[in-house]
Coordinates of C-alpha atoms in Angstrom, one line a residue:
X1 CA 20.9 -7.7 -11.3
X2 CA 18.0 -8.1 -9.3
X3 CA 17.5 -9.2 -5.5
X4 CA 14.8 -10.4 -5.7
X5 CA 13.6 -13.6 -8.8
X6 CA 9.7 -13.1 -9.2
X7 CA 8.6 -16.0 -7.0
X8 CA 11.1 -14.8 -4.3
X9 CA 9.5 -11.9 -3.6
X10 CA 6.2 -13.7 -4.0
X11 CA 7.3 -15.2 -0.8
X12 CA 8.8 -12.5 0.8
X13 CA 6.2 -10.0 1.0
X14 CA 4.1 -12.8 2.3
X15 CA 5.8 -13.7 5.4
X16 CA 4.9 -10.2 7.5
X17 CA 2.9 -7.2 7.0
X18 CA 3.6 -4.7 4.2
X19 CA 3.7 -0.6 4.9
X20 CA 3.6 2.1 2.4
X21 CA 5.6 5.3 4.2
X22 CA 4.0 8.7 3.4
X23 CA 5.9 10.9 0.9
X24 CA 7.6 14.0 3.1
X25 CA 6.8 17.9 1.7
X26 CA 7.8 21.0 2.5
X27 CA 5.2 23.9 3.7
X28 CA 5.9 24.4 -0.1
X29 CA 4.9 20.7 -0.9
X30 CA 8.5 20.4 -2.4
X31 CA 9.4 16.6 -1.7
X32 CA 11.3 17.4 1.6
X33 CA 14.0 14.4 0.7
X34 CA 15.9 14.9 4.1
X35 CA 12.7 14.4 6.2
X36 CA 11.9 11.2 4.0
X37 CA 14.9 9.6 4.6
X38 CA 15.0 10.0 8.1
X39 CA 11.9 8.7 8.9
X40 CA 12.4 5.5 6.2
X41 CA 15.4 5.0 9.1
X42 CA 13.1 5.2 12.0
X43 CA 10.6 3.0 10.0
X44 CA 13.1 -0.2 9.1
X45 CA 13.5 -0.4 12.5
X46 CA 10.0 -2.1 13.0
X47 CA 10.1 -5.3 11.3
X48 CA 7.8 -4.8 7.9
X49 CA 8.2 -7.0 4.7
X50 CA 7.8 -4.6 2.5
X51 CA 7.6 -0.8 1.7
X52 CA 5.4 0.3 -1.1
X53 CA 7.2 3.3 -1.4
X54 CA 5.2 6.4 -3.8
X55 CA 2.4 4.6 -3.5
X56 CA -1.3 5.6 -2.6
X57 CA -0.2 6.8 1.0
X58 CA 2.8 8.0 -0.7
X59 CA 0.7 10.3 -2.8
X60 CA 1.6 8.7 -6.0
X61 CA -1.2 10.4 -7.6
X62 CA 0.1 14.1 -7.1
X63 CA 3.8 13.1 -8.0
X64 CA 5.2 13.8 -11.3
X65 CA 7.2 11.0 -13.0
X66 CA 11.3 12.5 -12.3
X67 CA 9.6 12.8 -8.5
X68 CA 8.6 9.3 -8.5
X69 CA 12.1 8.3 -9.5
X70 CA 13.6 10.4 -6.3
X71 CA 11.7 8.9 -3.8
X72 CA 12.2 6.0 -4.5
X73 CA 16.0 6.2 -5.3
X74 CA 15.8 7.7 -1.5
X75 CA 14.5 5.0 0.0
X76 CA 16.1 2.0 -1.8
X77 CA 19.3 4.0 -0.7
X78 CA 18.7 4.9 2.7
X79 CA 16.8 1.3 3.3
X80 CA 20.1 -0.1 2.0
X81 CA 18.3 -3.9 1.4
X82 CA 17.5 -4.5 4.5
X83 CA 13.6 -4.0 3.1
X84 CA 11.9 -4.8 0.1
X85 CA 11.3 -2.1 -1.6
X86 CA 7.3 -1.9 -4.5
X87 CA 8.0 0.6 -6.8
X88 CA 4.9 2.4 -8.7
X89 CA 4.0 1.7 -11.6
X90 CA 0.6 3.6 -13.5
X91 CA -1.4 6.3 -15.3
X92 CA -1.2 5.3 -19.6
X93 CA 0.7 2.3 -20.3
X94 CA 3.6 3.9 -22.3
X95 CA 4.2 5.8 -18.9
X96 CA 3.3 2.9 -17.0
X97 CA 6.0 0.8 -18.7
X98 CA 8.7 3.7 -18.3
X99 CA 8.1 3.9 -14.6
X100 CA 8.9 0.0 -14.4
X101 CA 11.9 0.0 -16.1
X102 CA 12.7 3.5 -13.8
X103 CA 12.2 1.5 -11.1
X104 CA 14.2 -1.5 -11.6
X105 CA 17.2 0.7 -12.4
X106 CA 16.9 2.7 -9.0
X107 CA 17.3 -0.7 -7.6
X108 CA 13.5 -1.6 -6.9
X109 CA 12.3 -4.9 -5.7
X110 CA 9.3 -5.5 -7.5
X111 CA 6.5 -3.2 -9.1
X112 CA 2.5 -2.0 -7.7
X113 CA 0.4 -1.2 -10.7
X114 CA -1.6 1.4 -10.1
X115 CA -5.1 1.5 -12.5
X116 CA -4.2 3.7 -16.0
X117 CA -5.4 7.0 -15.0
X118 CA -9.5 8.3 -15.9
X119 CA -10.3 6.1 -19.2
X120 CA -12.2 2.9 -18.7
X121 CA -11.1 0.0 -20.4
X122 CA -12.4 -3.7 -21.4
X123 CA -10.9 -6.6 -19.6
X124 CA -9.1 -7.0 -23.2
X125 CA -7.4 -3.9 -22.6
X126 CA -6.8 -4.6 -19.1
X127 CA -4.8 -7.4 -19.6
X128 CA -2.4 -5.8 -22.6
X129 CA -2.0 -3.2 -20.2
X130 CA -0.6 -5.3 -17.7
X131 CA 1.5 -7.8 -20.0
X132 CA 3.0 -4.6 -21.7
X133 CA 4.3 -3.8 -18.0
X134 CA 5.1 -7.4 -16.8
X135 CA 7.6 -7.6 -20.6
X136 CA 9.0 -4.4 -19.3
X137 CA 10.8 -5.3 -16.4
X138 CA 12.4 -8.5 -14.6
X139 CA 10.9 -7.5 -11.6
X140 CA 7.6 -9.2 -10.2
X141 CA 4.5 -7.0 -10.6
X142 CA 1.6 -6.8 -8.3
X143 CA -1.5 -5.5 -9.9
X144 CA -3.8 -3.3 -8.1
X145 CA -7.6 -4.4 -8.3
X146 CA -9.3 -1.1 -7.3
X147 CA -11.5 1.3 -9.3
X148 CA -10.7 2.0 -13.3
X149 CA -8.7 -1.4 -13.2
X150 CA -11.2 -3.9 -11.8
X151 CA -10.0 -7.6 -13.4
X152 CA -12.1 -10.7 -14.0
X153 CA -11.1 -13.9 -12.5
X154 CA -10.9 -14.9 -16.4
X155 CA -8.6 -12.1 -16.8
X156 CA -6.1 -12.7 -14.0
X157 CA -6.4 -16.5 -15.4
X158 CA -4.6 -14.9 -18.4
X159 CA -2.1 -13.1 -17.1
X160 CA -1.0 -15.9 -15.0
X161 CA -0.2 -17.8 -18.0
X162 CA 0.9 -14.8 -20.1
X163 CA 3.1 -13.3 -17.2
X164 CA 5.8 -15.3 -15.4
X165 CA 6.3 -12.5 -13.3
X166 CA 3.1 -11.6 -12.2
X167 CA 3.3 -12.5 -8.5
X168 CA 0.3 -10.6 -6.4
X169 CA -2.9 -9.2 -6.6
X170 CA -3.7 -6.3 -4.3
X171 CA -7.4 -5.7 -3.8
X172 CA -9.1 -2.8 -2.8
X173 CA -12.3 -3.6 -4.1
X174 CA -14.1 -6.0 -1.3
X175 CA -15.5 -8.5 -3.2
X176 CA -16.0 -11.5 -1.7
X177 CA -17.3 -13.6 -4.0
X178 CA -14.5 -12.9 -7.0
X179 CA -11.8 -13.0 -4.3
X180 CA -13.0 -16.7 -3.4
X181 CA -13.1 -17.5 -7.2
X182 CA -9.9 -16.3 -7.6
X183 CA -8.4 -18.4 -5.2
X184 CA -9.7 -21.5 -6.3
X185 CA -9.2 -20.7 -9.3
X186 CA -5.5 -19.5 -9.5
X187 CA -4.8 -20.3 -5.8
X188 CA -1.3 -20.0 -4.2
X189 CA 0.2 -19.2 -8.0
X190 CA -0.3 -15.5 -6.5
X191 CA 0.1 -13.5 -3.1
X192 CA -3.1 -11.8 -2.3
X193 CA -2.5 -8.5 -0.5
X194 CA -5.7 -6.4 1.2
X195 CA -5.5 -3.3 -0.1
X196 CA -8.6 -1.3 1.1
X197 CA -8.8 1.3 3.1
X198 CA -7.8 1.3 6.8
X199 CA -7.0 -2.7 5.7
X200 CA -6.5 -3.6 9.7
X201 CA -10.8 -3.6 9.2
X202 CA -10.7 -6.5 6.7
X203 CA -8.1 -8.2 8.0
X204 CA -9.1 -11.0 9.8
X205 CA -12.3 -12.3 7.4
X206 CA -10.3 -11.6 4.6
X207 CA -7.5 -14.0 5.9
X208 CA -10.3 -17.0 5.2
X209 CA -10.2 -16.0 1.2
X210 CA -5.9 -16.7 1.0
X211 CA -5.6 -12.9 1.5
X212 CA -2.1 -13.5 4.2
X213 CA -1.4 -9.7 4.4
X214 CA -2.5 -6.3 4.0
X215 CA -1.2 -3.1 3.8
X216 CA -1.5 -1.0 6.5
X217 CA -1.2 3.0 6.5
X218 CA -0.9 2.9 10.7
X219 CA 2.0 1.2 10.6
X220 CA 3.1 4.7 9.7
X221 CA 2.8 6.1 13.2
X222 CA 1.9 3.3 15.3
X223 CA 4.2 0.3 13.9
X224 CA 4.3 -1.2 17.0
X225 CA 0.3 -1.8 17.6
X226 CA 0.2 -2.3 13.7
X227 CA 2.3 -5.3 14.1
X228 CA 0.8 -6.9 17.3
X229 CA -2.4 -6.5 15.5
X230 CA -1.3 -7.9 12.5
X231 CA 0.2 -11.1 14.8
X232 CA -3.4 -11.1 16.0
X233 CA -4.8 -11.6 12.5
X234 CA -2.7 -14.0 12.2
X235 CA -2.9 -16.4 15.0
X236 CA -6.7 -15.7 14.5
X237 CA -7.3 -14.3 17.9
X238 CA -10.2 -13.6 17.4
X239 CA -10.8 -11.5 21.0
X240 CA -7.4 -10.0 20.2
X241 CA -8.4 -8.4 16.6
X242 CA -11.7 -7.4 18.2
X243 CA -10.2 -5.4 20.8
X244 CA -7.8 -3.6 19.2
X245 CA -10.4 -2.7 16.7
X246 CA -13.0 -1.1 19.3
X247 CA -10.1 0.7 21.0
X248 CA -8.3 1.9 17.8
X249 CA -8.7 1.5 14.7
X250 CA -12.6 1.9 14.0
X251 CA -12.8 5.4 16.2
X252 CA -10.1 5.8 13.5
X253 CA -12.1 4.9 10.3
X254 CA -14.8 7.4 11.9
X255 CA -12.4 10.6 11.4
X256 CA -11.1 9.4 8.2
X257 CA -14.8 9.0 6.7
X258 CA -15.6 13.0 7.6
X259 CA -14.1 13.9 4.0
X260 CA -13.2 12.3 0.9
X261 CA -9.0 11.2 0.2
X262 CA -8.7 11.3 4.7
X263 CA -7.7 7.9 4.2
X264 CA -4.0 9.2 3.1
X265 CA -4.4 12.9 5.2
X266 CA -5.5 10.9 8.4
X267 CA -1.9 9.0 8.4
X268 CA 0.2 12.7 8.3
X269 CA -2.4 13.6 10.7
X270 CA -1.1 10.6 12.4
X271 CA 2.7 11.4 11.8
X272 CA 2.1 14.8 13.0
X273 CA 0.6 13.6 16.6
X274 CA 3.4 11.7 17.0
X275 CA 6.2 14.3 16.4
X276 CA 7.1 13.0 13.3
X277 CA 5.5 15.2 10.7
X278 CA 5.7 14.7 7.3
X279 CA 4.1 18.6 6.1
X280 CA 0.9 18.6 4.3
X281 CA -0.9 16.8 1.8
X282 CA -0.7 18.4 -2.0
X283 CA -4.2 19.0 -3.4
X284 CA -6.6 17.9 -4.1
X285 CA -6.3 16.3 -0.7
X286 CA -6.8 18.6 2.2
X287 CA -5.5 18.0 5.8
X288 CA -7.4 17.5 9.3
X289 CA -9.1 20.4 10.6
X290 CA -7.6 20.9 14.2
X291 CA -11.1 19.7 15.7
X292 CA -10.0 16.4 13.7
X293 CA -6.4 16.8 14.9
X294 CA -7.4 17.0 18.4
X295 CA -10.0 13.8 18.4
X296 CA -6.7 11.7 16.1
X297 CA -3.8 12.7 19.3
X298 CA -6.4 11.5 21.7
X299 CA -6.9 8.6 20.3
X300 CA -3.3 7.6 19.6
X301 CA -2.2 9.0 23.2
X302 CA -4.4 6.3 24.5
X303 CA -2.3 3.6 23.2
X304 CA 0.3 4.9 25.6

């Protein structure tokens, strides 16, 4: 039995800002389940509405499938409903569709679908690949719009018909123009999620296509100026967003464009400054170099 029906959740997610935690590891990048759960605890205590948990902060990518299913049995356990909790969802569709069905079991809240891993696809293929996941599960799925699986506004129009529980479209793509034809085409029928990197950047113009919240990766170790900047997008200060971005967060996007995959190393970095660390990224990934490290702690120390 679900929490959550598929246009519940819809709403849900849409009434604050949405987090995906990092995934904890060992020196021996062995998921360090202990560590995970206590910080999930420290986490919930910052008012998010929702946790994509093993997702591409999460490391999703270097985790295998049974690893997948422990993180998130972790945190819909240690999170205990007072969060909603995205389970992943990707790579082929046959393991796509087992990971959905994983994750409503483990007591998920709804489904990300991450793009089906290296192959390029038509938009025909596309959209099977999503109704194949949406018929697998109860749960409401949000697809991902990034690289491999980039959908036409045609497409989506599909699978809103095809898929009663389709209920958001995450973009990490930045296109204007197709995000503004989505919306008038599909309009409030979907959340719309920002999902590109560092998302507190496009936040506020995005917030003029229908896109009411993002995912942020700082909320990992700076909820609190995550969420006052997130109340800034939101009330469209428009001094307020600006300010927070010249003190914070675009110094920030500067270290995280030194090397490729920072954009999930920069927020252990992060964790580590703090002292919450979360042990390294797996490889391919590689973490700050201590130059890095030392330009990150300055930074956040100057938020006091």
């Amino acid at each position: 039995m679900t929490r959550y029906a598929p246009e519940e959740i819809r709403h849900a997610l849409g009434t604050g800002l949405l987090s995906f935690p990092v995934t904890h590891f060992t020196a021996e990048l062995d998921f360090d389940e202990a560590s995970y759960r206590d910080n999930l605890g420290w986490l919930s205590s910052h008012p998010a509405a929702g946790l994509f948990v093993a997702g591409g902060t999460g490391e999703f990518f270097s985790l295998t499938i049974g690893e997948v299913g422990r993180v998130l049995r972790a945190a819909v356990q240690e999170t205990a409903g007072t969060v909603p909790i995205i389970g992943p969802a990707g790579y082929g569709t046959a393991q796509a569709v087992e990971m959905a069905r994983d994750a409503e079991a483990a007591g998920a809240d709804a489904i990300l679908l991450f793009p089906p891993y290296l192959t390029e696809a038509s938009q025909d293929g596309l959209a099977a690949h999503v109704e194949a996941i949406c018929a697998a599960t109860s749960l409401g799925v949000i697809v991902y719009h990034r690289a491999n699986a980039a959908f036409s506004v045609p497409t989506i129009e599909r699978l809103v018909g095809t898929c009663p529980n389709l209920v958001g479209f995450k973009d990490g793509v930045g296109d204007i123009e197709l995000m503004t034809r989505l919306y008038a085409t599909v309009g409030d029928r979907l959340l719309y999620i920002g999902g590109l990197p560092t998302a507190e950047t496009f936040a506020l113009p995005y917030l003029e296509l229908g896109v009411t919240t993002y995912s942020s990766a700082i909320f990992n170790f700076v909820p609190k100026f995550a969420l006052e900047f997130y109340d800034a997008v939101r009330a469209r200060d428009r001094a307020g967003v600006y300010g927070r971005l010249n003190d914070f967060v675009l110094p920030l996007v500067e270290i995280r464009n030194r090397r490729p995959g920072y954009a999930v190393s920069i927020v252990k970095a992060g964790m580590r400054a703090i002292g919450r660390p979360a042990g390294p990224v797996r490889p391919p990934l590689t973490d700050l170099t201590d130059e890095e490290m030392i330009k990150l702690t300055a930074l956040i120390e100057k938020l006091g």
